[in-house]
Amino acid sequence: MRCPRAAKADPGRRFHALWDKIYRRDVLWRAWVAVFRNGGAPGVDKTTLADVQEYGVTRLLEELAMELKDGGYRPMPSRGVLIPKSGDTAEKRPLSIPSVRDRIVQTALKIVLEPVFGADMLPCSFGFRPKRGPHDALQVLVDESWRGRRWVVETDIANCFSAIPQEKLMRAIEKRVCEQSVLKLLRVILRAGVMEDGQVRRSVTGAPQDGPLSPLLCNVYLHRIDRVWDVRVHGVLARFADDGVPRTLKEGSV
C-alpha cells in the first residue's frame, strides 16, 4: 500500500482504491493480532477472545472477509458500560465496547485509513499516532520553557468522543476518501449505536468510546483546529487527541 507517499505528495488527492485492502487476509490478520494484544472485554454478543480462538481465528477472518466483500457485514451495537473516572470515583465515564469481530473490522479499517490521514496531521498533534506519545508532547513544553515561555494553559474538550457530529466528521473524511464502499462502512459503524439496559441508543453524534477506530476519527475531526491555529496569536499548541496545552506564553503576557 503506497498511501502515505501518495497522500503526502498530493494533499488534495481523494483516494478511491481502498476497499479491497480492508478485507485482505493479511490486513485482517494484522487487525486480529492488534485486537488480541490489546485484550479487552466482550461486546453485546458476549464472545471473548478465547471464544474466537476456540472457534478458529482463520475461520472467523474468512467469514469477515466474505461479509465485507459481499457487502453483508453489519456491526452490532456496542455494549455500554460506566467506569469510574481516574481520581474521582464519584463520577463515571461511559465506554462503548464493540464485539471482538467488530473490533477486528474497525482495526482493519484503521490500518488502511491511518496512512492517508496521518500524512495530513500536523506536528502539534501527538495522541494516538504512530511513533508519537505523551513524552513527545511533554518535550514541546520543555523546549518552549527553555525558549523563555513561562505560562501553560491546559484544556480538555468535554465528552469529545460522544460529541463529535457524525455528518461533519464524514465531510472531513470525504476530503480524502471518495470510495463509497468505505464511506458506507464508516457510516454503519458510526450508526451501530450503543446497547444500554437492553435498549439500543443511536445518536447523530459521537464515535464508540472504546472502539479502536475512534482515536483516528477524533484526530481527523480535531485536525481542523490544528489547521487554523495561529501560533503568533495563540501561542504554541500541543494536542493529545482531545487534550491540549493551547498556550505557552512568555512571562508577563497575561
Tab-separated table of C-alpha atoms in Angstrom:
chain	number	residue	atom	x	y	z
A	1	MET	CA	0.000	0.000	0.000
A	2	ARG	CA	1.527	3.304	-1.121
A	3	CYS	CA	-0.987	5.581	0.587
A	4	PRO	CA	1.439	7.520	2.841
A	5	ARG	CA	3.695	8.637	-0.022
A	6	ALA	CA	0.793	9.458	-2.346
A	7	ALA	CA	-1.143	11.324	0.369
A	8	LYS	CA	1.901	13.355	1.351
A	9	ALA	CA	2.751	14.194	-2.244
A	10	ASP	CA	-0.753	15.428	-3.086
A	11	PRO	CA	-2.706	16.978	-0.157
A	12	GLY	CA	-5.777	17.358	-2.368
A	13	ARG	CA	-5.926	13.766	-3.583
A	14	ARG	CA	-9.061	11.753	-2.775
A	15	PHE	CA	-8.461	8.019	-2.549
A	16	HIS	CA	-10.742	5.535	-4.294
A	17	ALA	CA	-8.897	2.192	-4.231
A	18	LEU	CA	-9.002	1.301	-0.542
A	19	TRP	CA	-11.986	-1.032	-0.196
A	20	ASP	CA	-10.356	-4.287	-1.289
A	21	LYS	CA	-7.465	-3.663	1.102
A	22	ILE	CA	-9.757	-3.677	4.159
A	23	TYR	CA	-10.772	-7.312	3.683
A	24	ARG	CA	-7.366	-8.539	2.521
A	25	ARG	CA	-6.406	-11.584	4.586
A	26	ASP	CA	-3.065	-10.131	5.710
A	27	VAL	CA	-4.732	-6.890	6.839
A	28	LEU	CA	-7.432	-8.763	8.763
A	29	TRP	CA	-4.774	-10.940	10.368
A	30	ARG	CA	-2.810	-7.863	11.466
A	31	ALA	CA	-6.057	-6.477	12.841
A	32	TRP	CA	-6.723	-9.669	14.827
A	33	VAL	CA	-3.202	-9.624	16.292
A	34	ALA	CA	-3.662	-5.995	17.395
A	35	VAL	CA	-7.068	-6.758	18.945
A	36	PHE	CA	-5.730	-9.836	20.718
A	37	ARG	CA	-2.720	-7.970	22.134
A	38	ASN	CA	-4.943	-5.162	23.340
A	39	GLY	CA	-7.202	-7.577	25.206
A	40	GLY	CA	-10.494	-6.155	26.397
A	41	ALA	CA	-13.944	-7.281	27.423
A	42	PRO	CA	-16.565	-8.896	25.169
A	43	GLY	CA	-19.291	-6.926	23.428
A	44	VAL	CA	-23.044	-7.479	23.390
A	45	ASP	CA	-22.655	-10.984	21.932
A	46	LYS	CA	-20.534	-11.988	24.992
A	47	THR	CA	-17.892	-13.505	22.689
A	48	THR	CA	-14.442	-13.368	24.271
A	49	LEU	CA	-11.032	-13.537	22.638
A	50	ALA	CA	-10.707	-17.089	23.951
A	51	ASP	CA	-14.028	-17.962	22.295
A	52	VAL	CA	-12.664	-16.716	18.960
A	53	GLN	CA	-9.560	-18.869	19.352
A	54	GLU	CA	-11.731	-21.898	20.120
A	55	TYR	CA	-13.971	-21.147	17.123
A	56	GLY	CA	-10.919	-20.684	14.888
A	57	VAL	CA	-9.293	-17.336	14.098
A	58	THR	CA	-8.739	-18.149	10.425
A	59	ARG	CA	-12.341	-19.307	10.139
A	60	LEU	CA	-13.679	-16.077	11.628
A	61	LEU	CA	-11.414	-13.899	9.466
A	62	GLU	CA	-12.537	-15.745	6.331
A	63	GLU	CA	-16.164	-15.119	7.280
A	64	LEU	CA	-15.494	-11.416	7.902
A	65	ALA	CA	-13.632	-11.124	4.580
A	66	MET	CA	-16.583	-12.612	2.705
A	67	GLU	CA	-19.129	-10.441	4.540
A	68	LEU	CA	-17.133	-7.299	3.771
A	69	LYS	CA	-16.515	-8.249	0.148
A	70	ASP	CA	-20.188	-9.109	-0.464
A	71	GLY	CA	-21.482	-6.035	1.365
A	72	GLY	CA	-23.238	-8.118	4.014
A	73	TYR	CA	-21.240	-7.008	7.026
A	74	ARG	CA	-23.257	-5.235	9.721
A	75	PRO	CA	-21.740	-4.225	13.061
A	76	MET	CA	-23.516	-4.991	16.313
A	77	PRO	CA	-24.349	-2.214	18.772
A	78	SER	CA	-21.566	-1.554	21.250
A	79	ARG	CA	-22.035	-2.601	24.858
A	80	GLY	CA	-22.427	0.466	27.049
A	81	VAL	CA	-20.753	0.415	30.456
A	82	LEU	CA	-19.830	3.025	33.050
A	83	ILE	CA	-16.435	3.025	34.747
A	84	PRO	CA	-15.078	5.329	37.491
A	85	LYS	CA	-13.093	8.299	36.242
A	86	SER	CA	-9.476	8.226	37.368
A	87	GLY	CA	-9.013	10.215	40.552
A	88	ASP	CA	-12.744	10.707	41.055
A	89	THR	CA	-14.693	7.549	41.908
A	90	ALA	CA	-17.929	9.522	42.272
A	91	GLU	CA	-18.059	10.385	38.584
A	92	LYS	CA	-18.474	7.745	35.894
A	93	ARG	CA	-17.098	7.642	32.376
A	94	PRO	CA	-19.140	5.931	29.631
A	95	LEU	CA	-17.479	3.314	27.453
A	96	SER	CA	-18.909	1.669	24.348
A	97	ILE	CA	-17.345	-1.754	23.848
A	98	PRO	CA	-17.703	-3.262	20.352
A	99	SER	CA	-17.764	-7.012	19.842
A	100	VAL	CA	-14.495	-8.758	19.055
A	101	ARG	CA	-15.462	-9.233	15.380
A	102	ASP	CA	-16.352	-5.533	15.101
A	103	ARG	CA	-13.077	-4.551	16.754
A	104	ILE	CA	-11.241	-6.580	14.107
A	105	VAL	CA	-13.069	-4.778	11.280
A	106	GLN	CA	-12.517	-1.354	12.871
A	107	THR	CA	-8.809	-2.121	13.291
A	108	ALA	CA	-8.516	-3.255	9.649
A	109	LEU	CA	-10.194	-0.015	8.589
A	110	LYS	CA	-7.780	1.929	10.780
A	111	ILE	CA	-4.783	0.124	9.253
A	112	VAL	CA	-5.915	1.195	5.768
A	113	LEU	CA	-7.015	4.775	6.597
A	114	GLU	CA	-4.330	5.826	9.058
A	115	PRO	CA	-1.595	6.320	6.417
A	116	VAL	CA	-3.961	8.519	4.370
A	117	PHE	CA	-4.928	10.862	7.182
A	118	GLY	CA	-1.609	10.565	9.009
A	119	ALA	CA	0.030	12.314	6.065
A	120	ASP	CA	-2.130	15.379	6.783
A	121	MET	CA	-1.584	15.560	10.544
A	122	LEU	CA	0.492	18.475	11.814
A	123	PRO	CA	3.451	18.318	14.230
A	124	CYS	CA	1.300	19.706	17.068
A	125	SER	CA	-0.827	16.503	17.114
A	126	PHE	CA	0.600	13.759	19.339
A	127	GLY	CA	-2.228	11.494	20.528
A	128	PHE	CA	-2.803	8.020	19.075
A	129	ARG	CA	-0.356	8.459	16.227
A	130	PRO	CA	2.410	6.036	15.203
A	131	LYS	CA	5.773	6.765	16.833
A	132	ARG	CA	4.313	9.634	18.895
A	133	GLY	CA	3.280	9.744	22.513
A	134	PRO	CA	2.869	11.807	25.714
A	135	HIS	CA	6.600	12.233	26.201
A	136	ASP	CA	6.914	13.843	22.778
A	137	ALA	CA	4.194	16.340	23.704
A	138	LEU	CA	5.908	16.994	27.043
A	139	GLN	CA	9.161	17.689	25.213
A	140	VAL	CA	7.424	20.577	23.413
A	141	LEU	CA	6.729	22.177	26.799
A	142	VAL	CA	10.313	21.620	27.901
A	143	ASP	CA	11.657	23.162	24.696
A	144	GLU	CA	9.327	26.165	24.925
A	145	SER	CA	10.303	26.659	28.558
A	146	TRP	CA	13.955	26.857	27.522
A	147	ARG	CA	12.942	29.476	24.966
A	148	GLY	CA	11.617	31.682	27.761
A	149	ARG	CA	7.916	30.831	27.864
A	150	ARG	CA	6.555	30.555	31.406
A	151	TRP	CA	2.767	30.142	31.190
A	152	VAL	CA	0.896	26.991	30.230
A	153	VAL	CA	-2.866	26.689	29.839
A	154	GLU	CA	-4.259	23.154	29.753
A	155	THR	CA	-7.622	22.375	28.171
A	156	ASP	CA	-9.825	19.350	27.626
A	157	ILE	CA	-12.794	19.002	25.285
A	158	ALA	CA	-15.695	17.753	27.413
A	159	ASN	CA	-17.181	14.441	26.214
A	160	CYS	CA	-15.236	14.784	22.986
A	161	PHE	CA	-15.770	11.289	21.580
A	162	SER	CA	-19.515	11.332	22.212
A	163	ALA	CA	-19.944	14.926	20.995
A	164	ILE	CA	-18.318	14.691	17.540
A	165	PRO	CA	-21.003	15.497	14.923
A	166	GLN	CA	-21.068	12.468	12.652
A	167	GLU	CA	-22.025	14.317	9.470
A	168	LYS	CA	-19.264	16.898	9.915
A	169	LEU	CA	-16.846	14.075	10.637
A	170	MET	CA	-17.907	12.319	7.431
A	171	ARG	CA	-17.399	15.515	5.442
A	172	ALA	CA	-13.870	15.742	6.834
A	173	ILE	CA	-13.243	12.120	5.806
A	174	GLU	CA	-14.683	12.721	2.335
A	175	LYS	CA	-11.977	15.327	1.703
A	176	ARG	CA	-9.574	12.399	1.411
A	177	VAL	CA	-11.743	9.348	0.661
A	178	CYS	CA	-14.263	9.184	-2.168
A	179	GLU	CA	-14.828	5.421	-2.360
A	180	GLN	CA	-18.481	4.845	-1.482
A	181	SER	CA	-17.962	1.348	-0.072
A	182	VAL	CA	-15.503	2.695	2.502
A	183	LEU	CA	-17.730	5.657	3.367
A	184	LYS	CA	-20.745	3.353	3.755
A	185	LEU	CA	-18.790	1.099	6.116
A	186	LEU	CA	-17.771	4.096	8.223
A	187	ARG	CA	-21.363	5.276	8.422
A	188	VAL	CA	-22.751	1.916	9.552
A	189	ILE	CA	-20.047	1.718	12.221
A	190	LEU	CA	-20.882	5.207	13.494
A	191	ARG	CA	-24.618	4.456	13.478
A	192	ALA	CA	-24.422	0.996	15.052
A	193	GLY	CA	-25.465	2.502	18.367
A	194	VAL	CA	-24.909	1.537	21.994
A	195	MET	CA	-26.922	-1.004	23.966
A	196	GLU	CA	-27.755	0.130	27.496
A	197	ASP	CA	-30.207	-1.654	29.784
A	198	GLY	CA	-31.435	-3.790	26.894
A	199	GLN	CA	-32.187	-0.790	24.660
A	200	VAL	CA	-30.170	0.318	21.619
A	201	ARG	CA	-29.492	4.038	21.585
A	202	ARG	CA	-28.432	5.620	18.293
A	203	SER	CA	-27.219	9.184	18.055
A	204	VAL	CA	-26.207	11.637	15.330
A	205	THR	CA	-23.096	12.473	17.336
A	206	GLY	CA	-20.170	10.513	18.623
A	207	ALA	CA	-17.851	7.620	17.879
A	208	PRO	CA	-17.635	4.463	20.042
A	209	GLN	CA	-15.648	5.495	23.130
A	210	ASP	CA	-13.681	2.234	23.299
A	211	GLY	CA	-13.584	1.398	19.590
A	212	PRO	CA	-10.109	1.005	18.005
A	213	LEU	CA	-11.116	3.303	15.127
A	214	SER	CA	-12.349	6.183	17.314
A	215	PRO	CA	-8.966	7.792	18.164
A	216	LEU	CA	-8.184	8.151	14.444
A	217	LEU	CA	-11.649	9.608	13.767
A	218	CYS	CA	-11.164	12.033	16.668
A	219	ASN	CA	-7.853	13.193	15.207
A	220	VAL	CA	-9.385	13.612	11.743
A	221	TYR	CA	-12.107	15.850	13.174
A	222	LEU	CA	-9.871	17.875	15.528
A	223	HIS	CA	-7.288	18.345	12.764
A	224	ARG	CA	-9.473	21.296	11.741
A	225	ILE	CA	-8.352	23.092	14.926
A	226	ASP	CA	-4.697	22.420	14.161
A	227	ARG	CA	-5.031	23.836	10.626
A	228	VAL	CA	-6.467	27.188	11.738
A	229	TRP	CA	-4.311	27.605	14.847
A	230	ASP	CA	-2.224	30.779	14.728
A	231	VAL	CA	0.930	30.380	16.820
A	232	ARG	CA	1.614	34.123	16.701
A	233	VAL	CA	-1.787	34.884	18.230
A	234	HIS	CA	-2.485	31.886	20.453
A	235	GLY	CA	0.952	30.510	21.296
A	236	VAL	CA	2.346	27.031	20.679
A	237	LEU	CA	-0.190	24.195	20.571
A	238	ALA	CA	0.478	20.659	21.742
A	239	ARG	CA	-2.619	18.482	21.269
A	240	PHE	CA	-3.019	14.915	22.512
A	241	ALA	CA	-6.358	13.827	20.997
A	242	ASP	CA	-8.924	15.924	22.900
A	243	ASP	CA	-6.430	17.184	25.499
A	244	GLY	CA	-4.259	20.166	24.758
A	245	VAL	CA	-1.993	22.860	26.090
A	246	PRO	CA	-3.169	25.641	23.793
A	247	ARG	CA	-0.903	28.388	25.034
A	248	THR	CA	2.689	28.576	26.126
A	249	LEU	CA	3.116	32.264	26.753
A	250	LYS	CA	6.049	34.483	27.587
A	251	GLU	CA	6.212	35.768	31.128
A	252	GLY	CA	4.273	38.990	31.601
A	253	SER	CA	1.992	38.491	28.602
A	254	VAL	CA	-1.046	37.778	30.800
